[in-house]
Amino acid sequence: MLIFYLIGIAILLWLLHVYMTGGVCKIKKDLTGKVVFITGANTGIGKEAALQLGNMNATIIIACRDTIKGQQVLDQLNKITKAYLIQLDLSCFNSIKQCVEDFKKLKIPQIDILINNAGVMAPQTYKTTKQSYELQFGTNHLGHFLLTELLIPYLKAAEQSRVVNVSSLAHKQSNLDFQDINYAQYANSKLWSIKYSLLAYGNSKLCNILHAMEISKRHGIKACSLHPGAVRTELLREIVKNPLLNAFLILITPFKLLLFKSSLQGAQTTLQCALEDYDKLVDGGYYSDCKLKQPNIANKQLAEKLWEFSDEKLKPYLQK
Ligand SMILES: NC(=O)c1ccc[n+]([C@@H]2O[C@H](COP(=O)([O-])OP(=O)(O)OC[C@H]3O[C@@H](n4cnc5c(N)ncnc54)[C@H](OP(=O)(O)O)[C@@H]3O)[C@@H](O)[C@H]2O)c1
């Protein structure tokens, strides 16, 4: 009898594993002549997406903060395709401007696919970007907003180009408040807690969705956003600095192996959005497990408001 229970449990666990790690991009294309620009590709989901698209012969530009790790990925890419590495710190507007200047020097005329992938999650202390925005809002949203705006001429130069924003299911945990977008009221170290850190992460990921919803209206370029799933990457690097949370994460390691995707599995929805036929890609759509889904909260008015807010804040950096 016991043996049947054990087999039953094993089948259930296997089905759960298949469900949680599901969503496979079945599209394969020859991307010869196409240019992919991807942020945060020195590790995790971004690295796997870059390698997969490189395998399809696209020219790949990886824009990375840590260029030592970036060089290792570039070496791998150079074995399969033409690739370039550019330094980029999304938490500093001047670095973003410099990154675009460095891209111009490559004399590549167009970008076919821009993948805004880089992200920071849940710092243990209240942190800000160089220009004093809350770290996650400033990096994950404003940084990518500025980068995208500066790259628009290159996206317009390509036929049927697209922007892919890597968001998260965490957008459901958000409370976007334009009066205190920086969570300044909790900036004091005694008030800042994992709760607000995660809320600020959720906000930044909602912004990724709203940003994608507005791009084509403003520039006539298709854009979409996605949730990659729960993926075993370095994203929790800030969370593990908290001894209690770290202990918890160590404790659930077997469950992570069972329920979390590998980086390659986590890159599948990014690949789906990057490779989907242009006419089939839903403009402003939010994808998960390689399928179109309905995001929470996101609506046109909020997308418009966020665009105007971001555009206003970035005005000095958007001028030539
Ligand atoms: N893993 C998940 O379960 C999960 C779930 C939902 C959404 N996501 C999203 O997926 C995306 C990729 O994350 P991942 O899971 O692959 O995590 P990861 O392994 O930690 O990769 C994050 C990447 O972002 C880069 N990055 C962080 N701050 C940056 C900055 N200021 N400037 C430039 N690059 C910066 C990192 O570069 P450095 O190495 O230089 O720090 C790294 O390359 C993120 O947008 C994340 O929010 C992940």
PDB file of N, CA and C and ligand atoms in Angstrom, residues 40-46 65-66 69 88-91 117-120 139 166-168 201 205 227-231 233-235 237, ligand 1:
ATOM      1  N   GLY A  40      21.692  43.668 -18.621  1.00  0.00           N
ATOM      2  CA  GLY A  40      21.822  42.680 -17.541  1.00  0.00           C
ATOM      3  C   GLY A  40      22.010  41.274 -18.066  1.00  0.00           C
ATOM      4  N   ALA A  41      22.858  41.148 -19.103  1.00  0.00           N
ATOM      5  CA  ALA A  41      23.013  39.824 -19.733  1.00  0.00           C
ATOM      6  C   ALA A  41      24.276  39.113 -19.250  1.00  0.00           C
ATOM      7  N   ASN A  42      24.846  39.566 -18.129  1.00  0.00           N
ATOM      8  CA  ASN A  42      26.060  38.887 -17.657  1.00  0.00           C
ATOM      9  C   ASN A  42      25.756  37.682 -16.773  1.00  0.00           C
ATOM     10  N   THR A  43      24.471  37.463 -16.495  1.00  0.00           N
ATOM     11  CA  THR A  43      24.068  36.340 -15.633  1.00  0.00           C
ATOM     12  C   THR A  43      22.571  36.064 -15.812  1.00  0.00           C
ATOM     13  N   GLY A  44      22.104  34.987 -15.201  1.00  0.00           N
ATOM     14  CA  GLY A  44      20.663  34.718 -15.088  1.00  0.00           C
ATOM     15  C   GLY A  44      19.904  34.643 -16.407  1.00  0.00           C
ATOM     16  N   ILE A  45      18.709  35.189 -16.366  1.00  0.00           N
ATOM     17  CA  ILE A  45      17.784  35.106 -17.498  1.00  0.00           C
ATOM     18  C   ILE A  45      18.345  35.837 -18.726  1.00  0.00           C
ATOM     19  N   GLY A  46      18.951  36.994 -18.483  1.00  0.00           N
ATOM     20  CA  GLY A  46      19.479  37.802 -19.591  1.00  0.00           C
ATOM     21  C   GLY A  46      20.585  37.082 -20.333  1.00  0.00           C
ATOM     22  N   ARG A  65      26.520  45.931 -16.132  1.00  0.00           N
ATOM     23  CA  ARG A  65      27.203  46.732 -15.098  1.00  0.00           C
ATOM     24  C   ARG A  65      28.550  46.104 -14.775  1.00  0.00           C
ATOM     25  N   ASP A  66      28.548  44.824 -14.466  1.00  0.00           N
ATOM     26  CA  ASP A  66      29.787  44.131 -14.108  1.00  0.00           C
ATOM     27  C   ASP A  66      30.403  43.579 -15.402  1.00  0.00           C
ATOM     28  N   LYS A  69      32.163  39.927 -15.447  1.00  0.00           N
ATOM     29  CA  LYS A  69      31.223  38.835 -15.747  1.00  0.00           C
ATOM     30  C   LYS A  69      30.717  38.956 -17.188  1.00  0.00           C
ATOM     31  N   LEU A  88      27.218  49.440 -18.582  1.00  0.00           N
ATOM     32  CA  LEU A  88      25.964  50.157 -18.297  1.00  0.00           C
ATOM     33  C   LEU A  88      25.588  49.987 -16.831  1.00  0.00           C
ATOM     34  N   ASP A  89      25.489  51.124 -16.139  1.00  0.00           N
ATOM     35  CA  ASP A  89      24.919  51.095 -14.791  1.00  0.00           C
ATOM     36  C   ASP A  89      23.592  51.844 -14.854  1.00  0.00           C
ATOM     37  N   LEU A  90      22.503  51.086 -14.768  1.00  0.00           N
ATOM     38  CA  LEU A  90      21.174  51.689 -14.906  1.00  0.00           C
ATOM     39  C   LEU A  90      20.787  52.553 -13.716  1.00  0.00           C
ATOM     40  N   SER A  91      21.587  52.506 -12.659  1.00  0.00           N
ATOM     41  CA  SER A  91      21.269  53.345 -11.503  1.00  0.00           C
ATOM     42  C   SER A  91      21.970  54.698 -11.598  1.00  0.00           C
ATOM     43  N   ASN A 117      16.085  43.885 -19.558  1.00  0.00           N
ATOM     44  CA  ASN A 117      16.033  42.714 -18.673  1.00  0.00           C
ATOM     45  C   ASN A 117      16.595  42.976 -17.275  1.00  0.00           C
ATOM     46  N   ALA A 118      17.607  43.810 -17.158  1.00  0.00           N
ATOM     47  CA  ALA A 118      18.307  43.970 -15.871  1.00  0.00           C
ATOM     48  C   ALA A 118      17.332  44.336 -14.754  1.00  0.00           C
ATOM     49  N   GLY A 119      17.654  43.929 -13.550  1.00  0.00           N
ATOM     50  CA  GLY A 119      16.781  44.287 -12.436  1.00  0.00           C
ATOM     51  C   GLY A 119      17.444  44.068 -11.091  1.00  0.00           C
ATOM     52  N   VAL A 120      17.025  44.869 -10.134  1.00  0.00           N
ATOM     53  CA  VAL A 120      17.500  44.720  -8.760  1.00  0.00           C
ATOM     54  C   VAL A 120      16.265  44.507  -7.891  1.00  0.00           C
ATOM     55  N   THR A 139      16.289  52.255 -10.981  1.00  0.00           N
ATOM     56  CA  THR A 139      17.048  51.346 -11.858  1.00  0.00           C
ATOM     57  C   THR A 139      16.112  50.615 -12.815  1.00  0.00           C
ATOM     58  N   VAL A 166      11.264  43.056 -19.189  1.00  0.00           N
ATOM     59  CA  VAL A 166      11.132  41.931 -18.250  1.00  0.00           C
ATOM     60  C   VAL A 166      10.566  42.469 -16.929  1.00  0.00           C
ATOM     61  N   SER A 167       9.310  42.140 -16.693  1.00  0.00           N
ATOM     62  CA  SER A 167       8.605  42.589 -15.494  1.00  0.00           C
ATOM     63  C   SER A 167       8.558  41.428 -14.504  1.00  0.00           C
ATOM     64  N   SER A 168       7.494  41.337 -13.735  1.00  0.00           N
ATOM     65  CA  SER A 168       7.364  40.253 -12.755  1.00  0.00           C
ATOM     66  C   SER A 168       5.924  40.158 -12.267  1.00  0.00           C
ATOM     67  N   TYR A 201       9.753  47.088  -5.111  1.00  0.00           N
ATOM     68  CA  TYR A 201      10.101  46.206  -6.246  1.00  0.00           C
ATOM     69  C   TYR A 201       8.856  45.998  -7.116  1.00  0.00           C
ATOM     70  N   LYS A 205       8.172  46.953 -11.096  1.00  0.00           N
ATOM     71  CA  LYS A 205       7.799  45.949 -12.094  1.00  0.00           C
ATOM     72  C   LYS A 205       6.454  46.306 -12.747  1.00  0.00           C
ATOM     73  N   HIS A 227       6.398  38.176 -17.382  1.00  0.00           N
ATOM     74  CA  HIS A 227       6.850  37.577 -16.123  1.00  0.00           C
ATOM     75  C   HIS A 227       7.595  36.296 -16.494  1.00  0.00           C
ATOM     76  N   PRO A 228       8.861  36.153 -16.078  1.00  0.00           N
ATOM     77  CA  PRO A 228       9.621  34.959 -16.500  1.00  0.00           C
ATOM     78  C   PRO A 228       9.303  33.703 -15.700  1.00  0.00           C
ATOM     79  N   GLY A 229       8.567  33.858 -14.591  1.00  0.00           N
ATOM     80  CA  GLY A 229       8.341  32.731 -13.681  1.00  0.00           C
ATOM     81  C   GLY A 229       9.243  32.906 -12.460  1.00  0.00           C
ATOM     82  N   ALA A 230       9.185  31.952 -11.542  1.00  0.00           N
ATOM     83  CA  ALA A 230      10.107  31.967 -10.397  1.00  0.00           C
ATOM     84  C   ALA A 230      11.364  31.229 -10.847  1.00  0.00           C
ATOM     85  N   VAL A 231      12.477  31.937 -10.894  1.00  0.00           N
ATOM     86  CA  VAL A 231      13.684  31.401 -11.539  1.00  0.00           C
ATOM     87  C   VAL A 231      14.860  31.403 -10.549  1.00  0.00           C
ATOM     88  N   THR A 233      18.013  32.344  -9.902  1.00  0.00           N
ATOM     89  CA  THR A 233      19.090  33.206 -10.399  1.00  0.00           C
ATOM     90  C   THR A 233      19.721  33.923  -9.203  1.00  0.00           C
ATOM     91  N   GLU A 234      20.506  34.953  -9.495  1.00  0.00           N
ATOM     92  CA  GLU A 234      21.138  35.723  -8.413  1.00  0.00           C
ATOM     93  C   GLU A 234      20.250  36.869  -7.929  1.00  0.00           C
ATOM     94  N   LEU A 235      18.991  36.882  -8.375  1.00  0.00           N
ATOM     95  CA  LEU A 235      18.121  38.024  -8.058  1.00  0.00           C
ATOM     96  C   LEU A 235      17.936  38.226  -6.548  1.00  0.00           C
ATOM     97  N   ARG A 237      20.112  38.158  -4.338  1.00  0.00           N
ATOM     98  CA  ARG A 237      21.412  38.480  -3.715  1.00  0.00           C
ATOM     99  C   ARG A 237      21.303  39.505  -2.595  1.00  0.00           C
TER     100      ARG A 237
HETATM  101  N1  LIG B   1      14.481  35.315 -10.959  1.00  0.00           N
HETATM  102  C1  LIG B   1      13.177  35.425 -10.841  1.00  0.00           C
HETATM  103  O1  LIG B   1      12.521  34.577 -10.202  1.00  0.00           O
HETATM  104  C2  LIG B   1      12.452  36.576 -11.476  1.00  0.00           C
HETATM  105  C3  LIG B   1      11.057  36.629 -11.325  1.00  0.00           C
HETATM  106  C4  LIG B   1      10.380  37.685 -11.897  1.00  0.00           C
HETATM  107  C5  LIG B   1      11.065  38.664 -12.600  1.00  0.00           C
HETATM  108  N2  LIG B   1      12.428  38.590 -12.713  1.00  0.00           N
HETATM  109  C6  LIG B   1      13.107  39.680 -13.461  1.00  0.00           C
HETATM  110  O2  LIG B   1      13.998  39.101 -14.396  1.00  0.00           O
HETATM  111  C7  LIG B   1      15.036  40.032 -14.698  1.00  0.00           C
HETATM  112  C8  LIG B   1      16.374  39.305 -14.698  1.00  0.00           C
HETATM  113  O3  LIG B   1      16.645  38.886 -13.371  1.00  0.00           O
HETATM  114  P1  LIG B   1      17.406  37.531 -13.002  1.00  0.00           P
HETATM  115  O4  LIG B   1      16.432  36.687 -12.292  1.00  0.00           O
HETATM  116  O5  LIG B   1      18.132  37.003 -14.164  1.00  0.00           O
HETATM  117  O6  LIG B   1      18.384  38.085 -11.874  1.00  0.00           O
HETATM  118  P2  LIG B   1      19.978  38.228 -11.794  1.00  0.00           P
HETATM  119  O7  LIG B   1      20.609  36.911 -12.073  1.00  0.00           O
HETATM  120  O8  LIG B   1      20.228  38.898 -10.498  1.00  0.00           O
HETATM  121  O9  LIG B   1      20.295  39.222 -12.993  1.00  0.00           O
HETATM  122  C9  LIG B   1      19.995  40.584 -12.867  1.00  0.00           C
HETATM  123  C10 LIG B   1      20.833  41.356 -13.853  1.00  0.00           C
HETATM  124  O10 LIG B   1      20.531  42.753 -13.685  1.00  0.00           O
HETATM  125  C11 LIG B   1      21.743  43.457 -13.605  1.00  0.00           C
HETATM  126  N3  LIG B   1      21.640  44.704 -12.866  1.00  0.00           N
HETATM  127  C12 LIG B   1      21.221  44.906 -11.591  1.00  0.00           C
HETATM  128  N4  LIG B   1      21.362  46.208 -11.282  1.00  0.00           N
HETATM  129  C13 LIG B   1      21.880  46.818 -12.372  1.00  0.00           C
HETATM  130  C14 LIG B   1      22.266  48.144 -12.669  1.00  0.00           C
HETATM  131  N5  LIG B   1      22.175  49.130 -11.769  1.00  0.00           N
HETATM  132  N6  LIG B   1      22.762  48.435 -13.891  1.00  0.00           N
HETATM  133  C15 LIG B   1      22.892  47.454 -14.815  1.00  0.00           C
HETATM  134  N7  LIG B   1      22.562  46.164 -14.593  1.00  0.00           N
HETATM  135  C16 LIG B   1      22.059  45.871 -13.385  1.00  0.00           C
HETATM  136  C17 LIG B   1      22.722  42.508 -12.916  1.00  0.00           C
HETATM  137  O11 LIG B   1      24.030  42.943 -13.175  1.00  0.00           O
HETATM  138  P3  LIG B   1      25.261  42.743 -12.133  1.00  0.00           P
HETATM  139  O12 LIG B   1      25.665  41.316 -12.249  1.00  0.00           O
HETATM  140  O13 LIG B   1      26.299  43.685 -12.609  1.00  0.00           O
HETATM  141  O14 LIG B   1      24.735  43.096 -10.782  1.00  0.00           O
HETATM  142  C18 LIG B   1      22.345  41.207 -13.611  1.00  0.00           C
HETATM  143  O15 LIG B   1      22.983  41.125 -14.856  1.00  0.00           O
HETATM  144  C19 LIG B   1      14.919  41.141 -13.662  1.00  0.00           C
HETATM  145  O16 LIG B   1      14.340  42.270 -14.263  1.00  0.00           O
HETATM  146  C20 LIG B   1      13.986  40.560 -12.609  1.00  0.00           C
HETATM  147  O17 LIG B   1      13.255  41.569 -11.951  1.00  0.00           O
HETATM  148  C21 LIG B   1      13.121  37.566 -12.184  1.00  0.00           C
END
